[in-house]
Amino acid sequence: MHLCYGPTQNPLNSSPNLPSFLTTFSSFFFSQYQDPFDDRIIPNFLLICSNPSHFPVSDPKRSIEMASNGNGNAIGKGNGVPAGRNGLSKIQTQKRQSGIRPDDGAATVKAQTIDELHSLQKKKSAPTTPLDGVQGAFATLTEEERHKQQLQSISASLASLTRETGPKLVRGDPARQSETPRVSHAPDHHFAPTFSASDSSLKFTHVLYNLSPAELYEQAIKYEKGSFITSSGALATLSGAKTGRSPKDKRVVRDDTTEDELWWGKGSPNIEMDEHTFLVNRERAVDYLNSLDKVFVNDQFLNWDPENRIKVRIVSARAYHSLFMHNMCIRPTPEELENFGTPDFTIYNAGQFPCNRYTHYMTSSTSIDLNLGRREMVILGTQYAGEMKKGLFGVMHYLMPMRQILSLHSGCNMGKDGDVALFFGLSGTGKTTLSTDHNRYLIGDDEHCWSDKGVSNIEGGCYAKCIDLSREKEPDIWNAIKFGTVLENVVFDEHTREVDYLDKSVTENTRAAYPIEYIPNAKIPCVGPHPKNVILLACDAFGVLPPVSKLNLAQTMYHFISGYTALVAGTEEGVKEPRATFSACFGAAFIMLHPTKYAAMLASKMEKHGATGWLVNTGWSGGSYGAGSRMKLAYTRKIIDAIHSGKLLNANYKKTEVFGLEIPTEVEGVPSDILDPVNTWSNKKAYKETLLKLGGLFKSNFEVFMNHKIGKDDKLTEEIVAAGPNF
C-alpha cells in the first residue's frame, strides 16, 4: 500500500491512469477545502492507492515526507513564492514564526495503522492493591525479558506430566491477533518449548495475564453467556449448575506426610484420595486448559503479613473466575509482579470440564482435589468461584499452624483506639455484616491469621451474601457493589438492570465479591494488633440462646470447637422445625488439622494477650423459628458496641441453666427483658423442652472430639467437656 499526498495543485488531474471516481473525488476535495489564505490543505488529504504508477511524484517516499511536513508546498516549493488557487501568488498576511508548526504545534503521532494508534491509548500496568509507603525499585530486566520469564513460569505450571513440558504460550487476546497484521515495532514475544510430535504442538495458548477489571469485563461480556453489567456497574454472572460449594466432592491426597498431620476419619472434612488419582485429574484439567485458545492467569498473594505471605497462581478458563480472584486475593504492586517468580501454590480451574466418573474415588462429575505435597489444586465439574477461595483457605489452615500461626475463619475489625475484635460465625450469622462497621476500621470479613505480631487478613477482598440486601441495613456493602464487583447468580430487571436482591430464582446463595478497598473504612494494609475480644456468632433458630453471653476460656474453646448455628425450615415439604448445624472452628469444611489443635492455639493466644470470649445469638427470640421473631439487627449492633467499648466487662451478670452461660442484666439500648430468653417465651414448658433438646444436640455433636487428647494429659480436654451443657 502506498500513501499519496494531495498537493496544492491537484496532481490527480494530470494522471490519465487513475480511475475516474478518484479523479472526481479528489477534485471535489480540492475545490471544497483549499484555503486561499493558507498553504495548508484542510484536512491533510491522504488517498490509499494500490499502484505506485498512479503517483505524479516519482518518489513515493518523498510524497510521504511532504505529507508529514504538513506545509502543503509540494508544488512551487523552493521558488520563494507560495502558490494559491489557480496558480496565482498568495497574499502574505503575516510572517510565519520559525519553529512553529502550521497546525497547533502538537507533535506528529507516530502511528501508521489503526492498531498502532490504539496501542498508544493503552499504558501498560498491573492490577494493584493500594499500599502505604511502597518500597523497592523496579527490576533491571527489560520488559521483553520479564515477559519471557513470566511465560516460562506459566508454561511450566501448565506442563503435562506425560509430555513433561508446557504449552507454547503467547500473551494477549487471540481475537485481537486476527484483527490486523502484527506491527513490526511491537512484536509478540513467546516461549516455545520442545514438544513431542502431536497436534498440541501446532497451536499457541494465549495467556491473558493479570488483566484489569475493565479488561475482564470486556472478556466476560463478549464471550461468556449470562454476563451483564448491572445498573450499579457491577458484573452480574452465573456460576452454572453449581451455585454453592460441593464439600462431598472435595478430596485431599493422603500420603506419608499428611497421614499423620491431617485430621482423618469421622467428622473430618478431609476425604482422602491417592496421589495417582490426583495426577489423573490434574492431567485432565491441564489438557483441557491447554486445548483452549486462551487461559486467564492470576499471580497474586495471600496474607497481608509480609513475612508469611504466600504466592498463588490461578489458571482458569473464565473471565468471571479471573475477576473473582483478582478481587479476593491480594493484588501485587507492579514491583512485586515483576519479581513474582515461581508460585508457592497453583490452582487449575477447569470447572467447565467434568471429571471422569469412572476414575477411582469419584462419586460425581465434580471433583475438587487438593495435593499439599505438590502445592496444587484441581477443579473439575463446577464453576462456582467460591471453591477457589475456600480451597486456598484450606491451604492456609495447613501451612500457617506449621509456623505457629493460628488461621481463623473470622471477620476482623479495629476501633480508633486500636482495639481489635474477631468475629466467628457460619454463613447467615452476620459475620460480614457485623464486622463491616462504619465506626470501625475493617481488617477483613472472612479469613485471618493470628501470629506473634498480631492479626492479618489472608485476603484482598470481601465475599458478602446478597440475599435481602438493602441500602438501609447494610450501606457499606450496598455501596461496594459497583464497577469491579462480581455479582453471582442475582436476578435483575431486563431493561433497567437493577438487581432484585429479594429474588431467589437462581439461588438463595447470591454473592458479591469486591476488593476490600471498596469499603471506605478498610484498613490498608490489612493488619492489626492482638485482639481484645473474640465474638462467636450463632443464629439460633431454636430461640433459647441469650442475645449475648460472656464466656470463660474453657467455654470459648467448647463453643469454638462446636461451631453452632441453626438452619431455618426451608421449602421442603414437611420440614417445620429448625435444624441444628455444627461446623468445627466455625469452618469445618476448610480446616485440615484436628479442631482441638486450633482451639488450643486460640486459647493460648487469648490467655497470653488478655482477650475475652463472647457468644452472641443473632437468631430468634420469644420462640423458635415460626413462632418467635428474629433478633433485631439494631439490638445486636448495640450489644457489639458495648463489647467494643468495654462496658459489658463491667456489667452485672447472672448464670443460665443447662448451658451455664453468664448473661448481663442490662445493655444500653437493648430491652432488658430479652437478655434472658426465658422471659420472651410465653410457654415456659416449651422453652425448657427446647433448651434441653438443643443441649442434647450439642452433647451428641461433641462426642466425636472427646477421644482426642489436648496436651500431655486429658486435663484440658476434661475442662472443655465440662464447659458444655450440663443436665
CSV table of C-alpha atoms in Angstrom, one decimal, residues 138-544:
chain,number,residue,atom,x,y,z
A,138,PHE,CA,11.7,-2.0,39.5
A,139,ALA,CA,13.7,-4.9,38.4
A,140,THR,CA,16.5,-4.3,36.0
A,141,LEU,CA,15.1,-6.8,33.5
A,142,THR,CA,13.8,-5.4,30.2
A,143,GLU,CA,10.1,-5.8,29.5
A,144,GLU,CA,10.9,-8.4,26.9
A,145,GLU,CA,12.9,-10.4,29.3
A,146,ARG,CA,10.3,-10.1,32.1
A,147,HIS,CA,7.5,-11.3,29.7
A,148,LYS,CA,9.6,-14.2,28.7
A,149,GLN,CA,10.3,-15.3,32.3
A,150,GLN,CA,6.6,-14.9,33.1
A,151,LEU,CA,5.6,-17.1,30.1
A,152,GLN,CA,8.3,-19.7,31.0
A,153,SER,CA,6.9,-19.9,34.5
A,154,ILE,CA,3.3,-20.2,33.3
A,155,SER,CA,4.3,-22.8,30.7
A,156,ALA,CA,6.0,-24.8,33.5
A,157,SER,CA,2.8,-24.6,35.6
A,158,LEU,CA,0.8,-26.0,32.7
A,159,ALA,CA,3.2,-28.7,31.9
A,160,SER,CA,1.7,-32.1,31.1
A,161,LEU,CA,3.0,-34.9,33.3
A,162,THR,CA,3.2,-37.2,30.3
A,163,ARG,CA,4.8,-34.8,27.9
A,164,GLU,CA,6.9,-33.2,30.7
A,165,THR,CA,6.7,-29.8,29.1
A,166,GLY,CA,4.3,-26.9,29.0
A,167,PRO,CA,2.3,-25.5,26.0
A,168,LYS,CA,3.5,-22.8,23.6
A,169,LEU,CA,2.3,-19.6,25.1
A,170,VAL,CA,1.8,-16.1,23.7
A,171,ARG,CA,0.4,-13.1,25.6
A,172,GLY,CA,-2.8,-11.4,24.6
A,173,ASP,CA,-6.3,-12.0,23.4
A,174,PRO,CA,-6.4,-14.3,20.4
A,175,ALA,CA,-9.4,-12.4,19.0
A,176,ARG,CA,-7.4,-9.3,18.7
A,177,GLN,CA,-4.5,-11.0,17.0
A,178,SER,CA,-6.6,-11.6,13.9
A,179,GLU,CA,-8.0,-8.1,13.5
A,180,THR,CA,-5.0,-6.6,11.7
A,181,PRO,CA,-1.5,-7.8,10.8
A,182,ARG,CA,1.0,-7.5,13.6
A,183,VAL,CA,3.1,-4.3,13.6
A,184,SER,CA,6.8,-4.6,13.4
A,185,HIS,CA,7.7,-2.4,16.4
A,186,ALA,CA,5.5,-4.3,18.8
A,187,PRO,CA,6.4,-8.0,18.5
A,188,ASP,CA,4.6,-10.7,20.5
A,189,HIS,CA,7.3,-12.5,22.5
A,190,HIS,CA,6.6,-16.1,23.2
A,191,PHE,CA,8.3,-19.0,24.8
A,192,ALA,CA,8.1,-22.2,22.7
A,193,PRO,CA,9.5,-25.3,24.5
A,194,THR,CA,10.2,-28.5,22.6
A,195,PHE,CA,7.1,-30.7,22.1
A,196,SER,CA,6.8,-34.3,21.1
A,197,ALA,CA,5.0,-34.7,17.8
A,198,SER,CA,1.3,-34.2,18.3
A,199,ASP,CA,-1.5,-31.8,17.3
A,200,SER,CA,-0.8,-29.8,20.5
A,201,SER,CA,2.4,-28.6,19.1
A,202,LEU,CA,0.6,-26.9,16.2
A,203,LYS,CA,-1.1,-24.3,18.3
A,204,PHE,CA,-0.4,-21.5,20.8
A,205,THR,CA,-2.3,-21.0,24.0
A,206,HIS,CA,-2.9,-17.3,24.6
A,207,VAL,CA,-2.3,-16.1,28.1
A,208,LEU,CA,-4.4,-13.2,29.5
A,209,TYR,CA,-2.2,-12.3,32.4
A,210,ASN,CA,-3.3,-10.3,35.4
A,211,LEU,CA,-5.9,-8.4,33.5
A,212,SER,CA,-7.5,-5.4,35.0
A,213,PRO,CA,-11.2,-5.4,35.9
A,214,ALA,CA,-12.1,-3.4,32.8
A,215,GLU,CA,-10.3,-5.9,30.5
A,216,LEU,CA,-12.0,-8.8,32.3
A,217,TYR,CA,-15.4,-7.1,31.9
A,218,GLU,CA,-14.8,-6.9,28.1
A,219,GLN,CA,-13.9,-10.6,28.0
A,220,ALA,CA,-16.9,-11.7,30.1
A,221,ILE,CA,-19.4,-9.6,28.1
A,222,LYS,CA,-18.0,-10.7,24.8
A,223,TYR,CA,-17.5,-14.4,25.4
A,224,GLU,CA,-19.4,-15.6,28.5
A,225,LYS,CA,-23.1,-16.1,28.2
A,226,GLY,CA,-25.0,-14.8,31.2
A,227,SER,CA,-22.6,-11.9,31.9
A,228,PHE,CA,-24.2,-8.5,32.2
A,229,ILE,CA,-23.4,-5.0,33.6
A,230,THR,CA,-25.9,-4.0,36.2
A,231,SER,CA,-27.2,-0.5,36.9
A,232,SER,CA,-24.6,0.0,39.7
A,233,GLY,CA,-21.8,-1.0,37.4
A,234,ALA,CA,-21.2,-4.5,38.9
A,235,LEU,CA,-20.7,-7.5,36.7
A,236,ALA,CA,-23.6,-10.0,37.1
A,237,THR,CA,-22.7,-13.5,36.1
A,238,LEU,CA,-23.8,-17.1,36.5
A,239,SER,CA,-21.8,-19.9,38.1
A,240,GLY,CA,-23.6,-22.7,36.2
A,241,ALA,CA,-25.3,-25.7,37.7
A,242,LYS,CA,-23.5,-25.4,41.0
A,243,THR,CA,-24.5,-22.3,43.0
A,244,GLY,CA,-22.6,-23.3,46.1
A,245,ARG,CA,-19.6,-25.4,47.2
A,246,SER,CA,-19.6,-29.1,46.9
A,247,PRO,CA,-18.0,-30.4,50.1
A,248,LYS,CA,-18.8,-34.0,49.4
A,249,ASP,CA,-16.7,-33.8,46.2
A,250,LYS,CA,-13.7,-32.3,47.8
A,251,ARG,CA,-10.7,-34.7,48.0
A,252,VAL,CA,-7.3,-34.4,49.8
A,253,VAL,CA,-4.3,-36.5,48.8
A,254,ARG,CA,-3.3,-38.8,51.7
A,255,ASP,CA,0.4,-39.6,51.6
A,256,ASP,CA,3.2,-40.3,54.1
A,257,THR,CA,3.3,-36.7,55.3
A,258,THR,CA,-0.4,-35.9,55.5
A,259,GLU,CA,-1.2,-39.3,57.0
A,260,ASP,CA,-0.1,-38.2,60.5
A,261,GLU,CA,-0.6,-34.4,60.2
A,262,LEU,CA,-4.2,-34.1,58.9
A,263,TRP,CA,-7.5,-34.9,60.5
A,264,TRP,CA,-9.0,-38.0,59.0
A,265,GLY,CA,-11.9,-40.2,59.9
A,266,LYS,CA,-15.3,-39.5,61.4
A,267,GLY,CA,-16.3,-35.8,61.4
A,268,SER,CA,-13.4,-34.8,59.3
A,269,PRO,CA,-14.0,-32.8,56.1
A,270,ASN,CA,-10.9,-34.4,54.5
A,271,ILE,CA,-12.0,-37.1,52.2
A,272,GLU,CA,-8.9,-39.0,51.0
A,273,MET,CA,-7.6,-39.8,47.6
A,274,ASP,CA,-4.3,-41.2,46.4
A,275,GLU,CA,-1.5,-39.4,44.5
A,276,HIS,CA,-2.2,-41.4,41.3
A,277,THR,CA,-5.8,-40.3,41.1
A,278,PHE,CA,-4.9,-36.7,41.7
A,279,LEU,CA,-2.4,-36.8,38.8
A,280,VAL,CA,-5.1,-38.3,36.6
A,281,ASN,CA,-7.4,-35.4,37.4
A,282,ARG,CA,-4.6,-32.9,37.1
A,283,GLU,CA,-3.8,-34.2,33.7
A,284,ARG,CA,-7.4,-34.0,32.7
A,285,ALA,CA,-7.6,-30.4,33.8
A,286,VAL,CA,-4.3,-29.3,32.3
A,287,ASP,CA,-5.1,-30.9,29.0
A,288,TYR,CA,-8.5,-29.2,28.9
A,289,LEU,CA,-6.9,-25.8,29.7
A,290,ASN,CA,-4.2,-26.4,27.1
A,291,SER,CA,-6.8,-27.2,24.5
A,292,LEU,CA,-8.3,-23.7,24.8
A,293,ASP,CA,-7.3,-20.7,22.6
A,294,LYS,CA,-6.8,-18.7,25.8
A,295,VAL,CA,-6.5,-19.0,29.5
A,296,PHE,CA,-6.6,-16.4,32.3
A,297,VAL,CA,-3.7,-16.4,34.7
A,298,ASN,CA,-3.7,-14.5,38.0
A,299,ASP,CA,-0.5,-14.2,40.0
A,300,GLN,CA,-1.4,-12.9,43.5
A,301,PHE,CA,-0.7,-13.1,47.2
A,302,LEU,CA,-2.3,-14.5,50.4
A,303,ASN,CA,-1.8,-12.9,53.8
A,304,TRP,CA,-1.0,-9.2,54.4
A,305,ASP,CA,1.7,-10.2,56.8
A,306,PRO,CA,4.8,-9.7,54.5
A,307,GLU,CA,6.9,-12.3,56.4
A,308,ASN,CA,4.3,-15.0,56.0
A,309,ARG,CA,2.9,-14.1,52.5
A,310,ILE,CA,2.1,-16.9,50.1
A,311,LYS,CA,2.4,-16.6,46.3
A,312,VAL,CA,-0.5,-18.1,44.4
A,313,ARG,CA,-1.2,-18.7,40.7
A,314,ILE,CA,-4.7,-19.3,39.4
A,315,VAL,CA,-5.1,-20.6,35.9
A,316,SER,CA,-8.7,-20.5,34.7
A,317,ALA,CA,-10.9,-20.5,31.6
A,318,ARG,CA,-13.4,-17.8,32.5
A,319,ALA,CA,-13.0,-14.1,32.9
A,320,TYR,CA,-15.5,-14.3,35.8
A,321,HIS,CA,-13.2,-16.6,37.7
A,322,SER,CA,-10.2,-14.3,37.0
A,323,LEU,CA,-12.1,-11.2,38.1
A,324,PHE,CA,-13.3,-13.0,41.2
A,325,MET,CA,-9.8,-14.0,42.3
A,326,HIS,CA,-8.5,-10.6,41.3
A,327,ASN,CA,-10.9,-9.2,43.9
A,328,MET,CA,-10.4,-11.9,46.6
A,329,CYS,CA,-6.7,-12.3,46.6
A,330,ILE,CA,-4.1,-9.5,47.4
A,331,ARG,CA,-3.2,-7.7,44.2
A,332,PRO,CA,0.5,-7.3,43.6
A,333,THR,CA,2.1,-3.9,43.0
A,334,PRO,CA,4.0,-3.6,39.7
A,335,GLU,CA,7.3,-4.1,41.5
A,336,GLU,CA,6.0,-7.3,43.2
A,337,LEU,CA,4.6,-8.6,40.0
A,338,GLU,CA,7.9,-8.2,38.2
A,339,ASN,CA,9.7,-10.2,40.9
A,340,PHE,CA,6.9,-12.7,41.4
A,341,GLY,CA,8.8,-15.8,40.2
A,342,THR,CA,7.6,-19.3,40.9
A,343,PRO,CA,4.3,-19.5,42.8
A,344,ASP,CA,4.0,-21.3,46.2
A,345,PHE,CA,0.6,-22.8,45.2
A,346,THR,CA,-1.2,-23.2,41.9
A,347,ILE,CA,-4.9,-23.7,41.1
A,348,TYR,CA,-6.0,-25.3,37.9
A,349,ASN,CA,-9.7,-24.3,37.4
A,350,ALA,CA,-11.1,-26.4,34.6
A,351,GLY,CA,-14.6,-26.2,36.1
A,352,GLN,CA,-16.4,-26.3,32.8
A,353,PHE,CA,-15.0,-29.8,32.2
A,354,PRO,CA,-16.2,-32.8,34.2
A,355,CYS,CA,-14.1,-35.3,35.9
A,356,ASN,CA,-14.2,-38.9,34.7
A,357,ARG,CA,-16.7,-40.6,36.9
A,358,TYR,CA,-15.1,-44.0,36.3
A,359,THR,CA,-11.9,-42.7,38.0
A,360,HIS,CA,-11.2,-44.1,41.4
A,361,TYR,CA,-12.6,-42.0,44.3
A,362,MET,CA,-15.0,-40.1,42.1
A,363,THR,CA,-18.7,-40.1,43.1
A,364,SER,CA,-20.0,-37.4,40.7
A,365,SER,CA,-18.8,-35.4,37.7
A,366,THR,CA,-17.5,-32.8,40.2
A,367,SER,CA,-14.1,-33.1,41.9
A,368,ILE,CA,-12.1,-30.5,43.9
A,369,ASP,CA,-8.7,-32.0,44.6
A,370,LEU,CA,-6.0,-30.7,46.9
A,371,ASN,CA,-2.5,-32.0,46.9
A,372,LEU,CA,-0.5,-30.4,49.7
A,373,GLY,CA,2.7,-32.2,48.7
A,374,ARG,CA,2.6,-30.8,45.2
A,375,ARG,CA,1.0,-27.5,46.4
A,376,GLU,CA,-1.6,-27.8,43.7
A,377,MET,CA,-5.4,-27.7,43.5
A,378,VAL,CA,-7.5,-29.1,40.6
A,379,ILE,CA,-11.2,-28.1,40.0
A,380,LEU,CA,-13.4,-30.2,37.6
A,381,GLY,CA,-17.1,-30.1,37.1
A,382,THR,CA,-18.1,-26.9,39.0
A,383,GLN,CA,-17.9,-23.3,38.0
A,384,TYR,CA,-18.7,-21.9,41.5
A,385,ALA,CA,-15.9,-19.4,42.2
A,386,GLY,CA,-16.1,-20.0,46.0
A,387,GLU,CA,-14.3,-23.3,45.5
A,388,MET,CA,-11.1,-21.4,44.7
A,389,LYS,CA,-11.4,-19.0,47.6
A,390,LYS,CA,-12.1,-21.7,50.2
A,391,GLY,CA,-9.6,-24.1,48.6
A,392,LEU,CA,-6.8,-21.6,49.3
A,393,PHE,CA,-8.2,-21.1,52.8
A,394,GLY,CA,-7.8,-24.8,53.4
A,395,VAL,CA,-4.1,-24.5,52.3
A,396,MET,CA,-3.6,-21.7,54.8
A,397,HIS,CA,-5.2,-23.8,57.5
A,398,TYR,CA,-2.4,-26.3,56.9
A,399,LEU,CA,0.6,-24.0,56.3
A,400,MET,CA,0.1,-21.4,58.9
A,401,PRO,CA,-0.2,-23.7,62.0
A,402,MET,CA,3.0,-25.3,60.9
A,403,ARG,CA,4.6,-21.8,61.5
A,404,GLN,CA,2.8,-21.5,64.9
A,405,ILE,CA,0.3,-19.0,63.3
A,406,LEU,CA,-3.4,-19.5,64.0
A,407,SER,CA,-5.6,-19.5,60.9
A,408,LEU,CA,-9.1,-18.3,61.6
A,409,HIS,CA,-12.4,-18.3,59.7
A,410,SER,CA,-13.5,-14.9,61.1
A,411,GLY,CA,-14.2,-11.3,60.4
A,412,CYS,CA,-12.0,-8.7,62.0
A,413,ASN,CA,-12.2,-5.0,62.7
A,414,MET,CA,-10.4,-2.4,64.7
A,415,GLY,CA,-11.5,0.6,66.7
A,416,LYS,CA,-10.0,4.0,66.5
A,417,ASP,CA,-8.0,3.3,69.7
A,418,GLY,CA,-6.5,0.1,68.2
A,419,ASP,CA,-8.9,-2.4,69.9
A,420,VAL,CA,-9.3,-5.4,67.6
A,421,ALA,CA,-12.2,-7.8,67.6
A,422,LEU,CA,-12.6,-11.2,65.9
A,423,PHE,CA,-16.0,-12.3,64.6
A,424,PHE,CA,-16.6,-16.1,64.1
A,425,GLY,CA,-19.8,-17.4,62.5
A,426,LEU,CA,-21.2,-19.6,59.9
A,427,SER,CA,-23.0,-18.4,56.8
A,428,GLY,CA,-26.0,-16.3,57.7
A,429,THR,CA,-24.9,-15.4,61.2
A,430,GLY,CA,-24.0,-11.9,60.4
A,431,LYS,CA,-20.2,-12.2,60.4
A,432,THR,CA,-19.7,-10.0,57.3
A,433,THR,CA,-22.4,-7.5,58.3
A,434,LEU,CA,-21.2,-7.0,61.9
A,435,SER,CA,-17.5,-6.9,61.1
A,436,THR,CA,-18.4,-4.2,58.4
A,437,ASP,CA,-19.0,-1.3,60.8
A,438,HIS,CA,-18.6,2.3,59.5
A,439,ASN,CA,-17.4,3.4,63.0
A,440,ARG,CA,-14.5,0.9,62.9
A,441,TYR,CA,-11.7,0.0,60.5
A,442,LEU,CA,-12.3,-3.2,58.6
A,443,ILE,CA,-9.3,-5.5,58.6
A,444,GLY,CA,-11.2,-8.3,56.8
A,445,ASP,CA,-14.6,-10.1,56.6
A,446,ASP,CA,-13.7,-13.8,56.5
A,447,GLU,CA,-10.2,-15.2,56.8
A,448,HIS,CA,-7.4,-14.2,59.1
A,449,CYS,CA,-4.1,-15.2,60.8
A,450,TRP,CA,-3.1,-14.5,64.3
A,451,SER,CA,0.7,-14.5,64.8
A,452,ASP,CA,3.0,-13.3,67.5
A,453,LYS,CA,2.8,-9.8,66.0
A,454,GLY,CA,-1.0,-9.6,65.8
A,455,VAL,CA,-3.7,-10.3,63.2
A,456,SER,CA,-3.5,-10.1,59.4
A,457,ASN,CA,-6.1,-10.6,56.7
A,458,ILE,CA,-5.5,-13.5,54.4
A,459,GLU,CA,-7.4,-12.0,51.5
A,460,GLY,CA,-7.6,-8.8,49.5
A,461,GLY,CA,-11.4,-8.7,49.2
A,462,CYS,CA,-14.8,-9.4,50.7
A,463,TYR,CA,-17.4,-12.1,49.7
A,464,ALA,CA,-20.7,-10.9,51.0
A,465,LYS,CA,-24.1,-12.6,50.9
A,466,CYS,CA,-26.6,-10.5,48.9
A,467,ILE,CA,-29.9,-12.1,49.7
A,468,ASP,CA,-32.3,-9.5,51.2
A,469,LEU,CA,-29.5,-6.9,50.9
A,470,SER,CA,-30.7,-3.3,51.4
A,471,ARG,CA,-29.1,0.1,51.5
A,472,GLU,CA,-30.7,0.9,54.9
A,473,LYS,CA,-29.5,-2.2,56.7
A,474,GLU,CA,-26.0,-2.6,55.2
A,475,PRO,CA,-25.0,0.7,53.5
A,476,ASP,CA,-21.2,-0.2,53.2
A,477,ILE,CA,-21.9,-3.5,51.4
A,478,TRP,CA,-24.6,-1.9,49.2
A,479,ASN,CA,-22.2,0.9,48.1
A,480,ALA,CA,-19.4,-1.5,47.5
A,481,ILE,CA,-21.4,-3.2,44.7
A,482,LYS,CA,-20.1,-1.0,41.9
A,483,PHE,CA,-17.8,-1.3,38.9
A,484,GLY,CA,-15.3,-4.1,39.5
A,485,THR,CA,-17.6,-6.1,41.8
A,486,VAL,CA,-18.7,-9.6,40.8
A,487,LEU,CA,-22.4,-10.4,41.5
A,488,GLU,CA,-23.1,-14.1,41.4
A,489,ASN,CA,-26.4,-15.6,40.4
A,490,VAL,CA,-28.5,-12.5,41.1
A,491,VAL,CA,-31.7,-11.6,39.3
A,492,PHE,CA,-32.1,-8.2,37.7
A,493,ASP,CA,-34.5,-6.2,35.6
A,494,GLU,CA,-34.1,-6.9,31.9
A,495,HIS,CA,-34.3,-3.2,30.9
A,496,THR,CA,-33.0,-1.1,33.9
A,497,ARG,CA,-30.5,-3.8,35.1
A,498,GLU,CA,-31.4,-3.0,38.7
A,499,VAL,CA,-30.8,-6.0,40.9
A,500,ASP,CA,-33.6,-7.5,42.9
A,501,TYR,CA,-31.8,-8.8,46.0
A,502,LEU,CA,-35.0,-10.4,47.3
A,503,ASP,CA,-35.3,-12.7,44.3
A,504,LYS,CA,-34.1,-16.3,44.9
A,505,SER,CA,-35.0,-17.6,41.5
A,506,VAL,CA,-31.4,-18.8,40.8
A,507,THR,CA,-30.3,-19.5,44.3
A,508,GLU,CA,-30.6,-18.1,47.8
A,509,ASN,CA,-26.8,-18.1,47.9
A,510,THR,CA,-26.4,-14.9,45.9
A,511,ARG,CA,-23.0,-13.3,46.5
A,512,ALA,CA,-20.9,-10.1,45.9
A,513,ALA,CA,-17.1,-10.2,45.6
A,514,TYR,CA,-15.4,-6.9,45.8
A,515,PRO,CA,-11.9,-5.5,46.7
A,516,ILE,CA,-11.6,-4.6,50.3
A,517,GLU,CA,-10.7,-1.0,49.5
A,518,TYR,CA,-14.3,-0.6,48.2
A,519,ILE,CA,-15.2,-0.4,51.9
A,520,PRO,CA,-14.5,3.3,52.8
A,521,ASN,CA,-13.0,2.5,56.3
A,522,ALA,CA,-10.9,-0.5,55.3
A,523,LYS,CA,-7.6,-0.6,57.0
A,524,ILE,CA,-4.8,-0.8,54.3
A,525,PRO,CA,-2.6,-2.7,54.8
A,526,CYS,CA,-5.0,-5.2,56.5
A,527,VAL,CA,-3.1,-5.9,59.7
A,528,GLY,CA,-3.7,-5.0,63.3
A,529,PRO,CA,-2.6,-5.6,66.9
A,530,HIS,CA,-3.6,-8.6,69.1
A,531,PRO,CA,-7.4,-8.9,69.6
A,532,LYS,CA,-9.2,-7.8,72.8
A,533,ASN,CA,-12.5,-9.6,72.0
A,534,VAL,CA,-13.3,-12.9,70.4
A,535,ILE,CA,-17.0,-12.9,69.4
A,536,LEU,CA,-18.7,-16.2,68.5
A,537,LEU,CA,-21.9,-15.7,66.4
A,538,ALA,CA,-24.7,-18.2,66.3
A,539,CYS,CA,-28.0,-17.8,64.5
A,540,ASP,CA,-30.1,-19.9,67.0
A,541,ALA,CA,-33.3,-20.7,65.2
A,542,PHE,CA,-34.5,-22.6,68.4
A,543,GLY,CA,-34.7,-19.3,70.2
A,544,VAL,CA,-33.2,-20.4,73.5
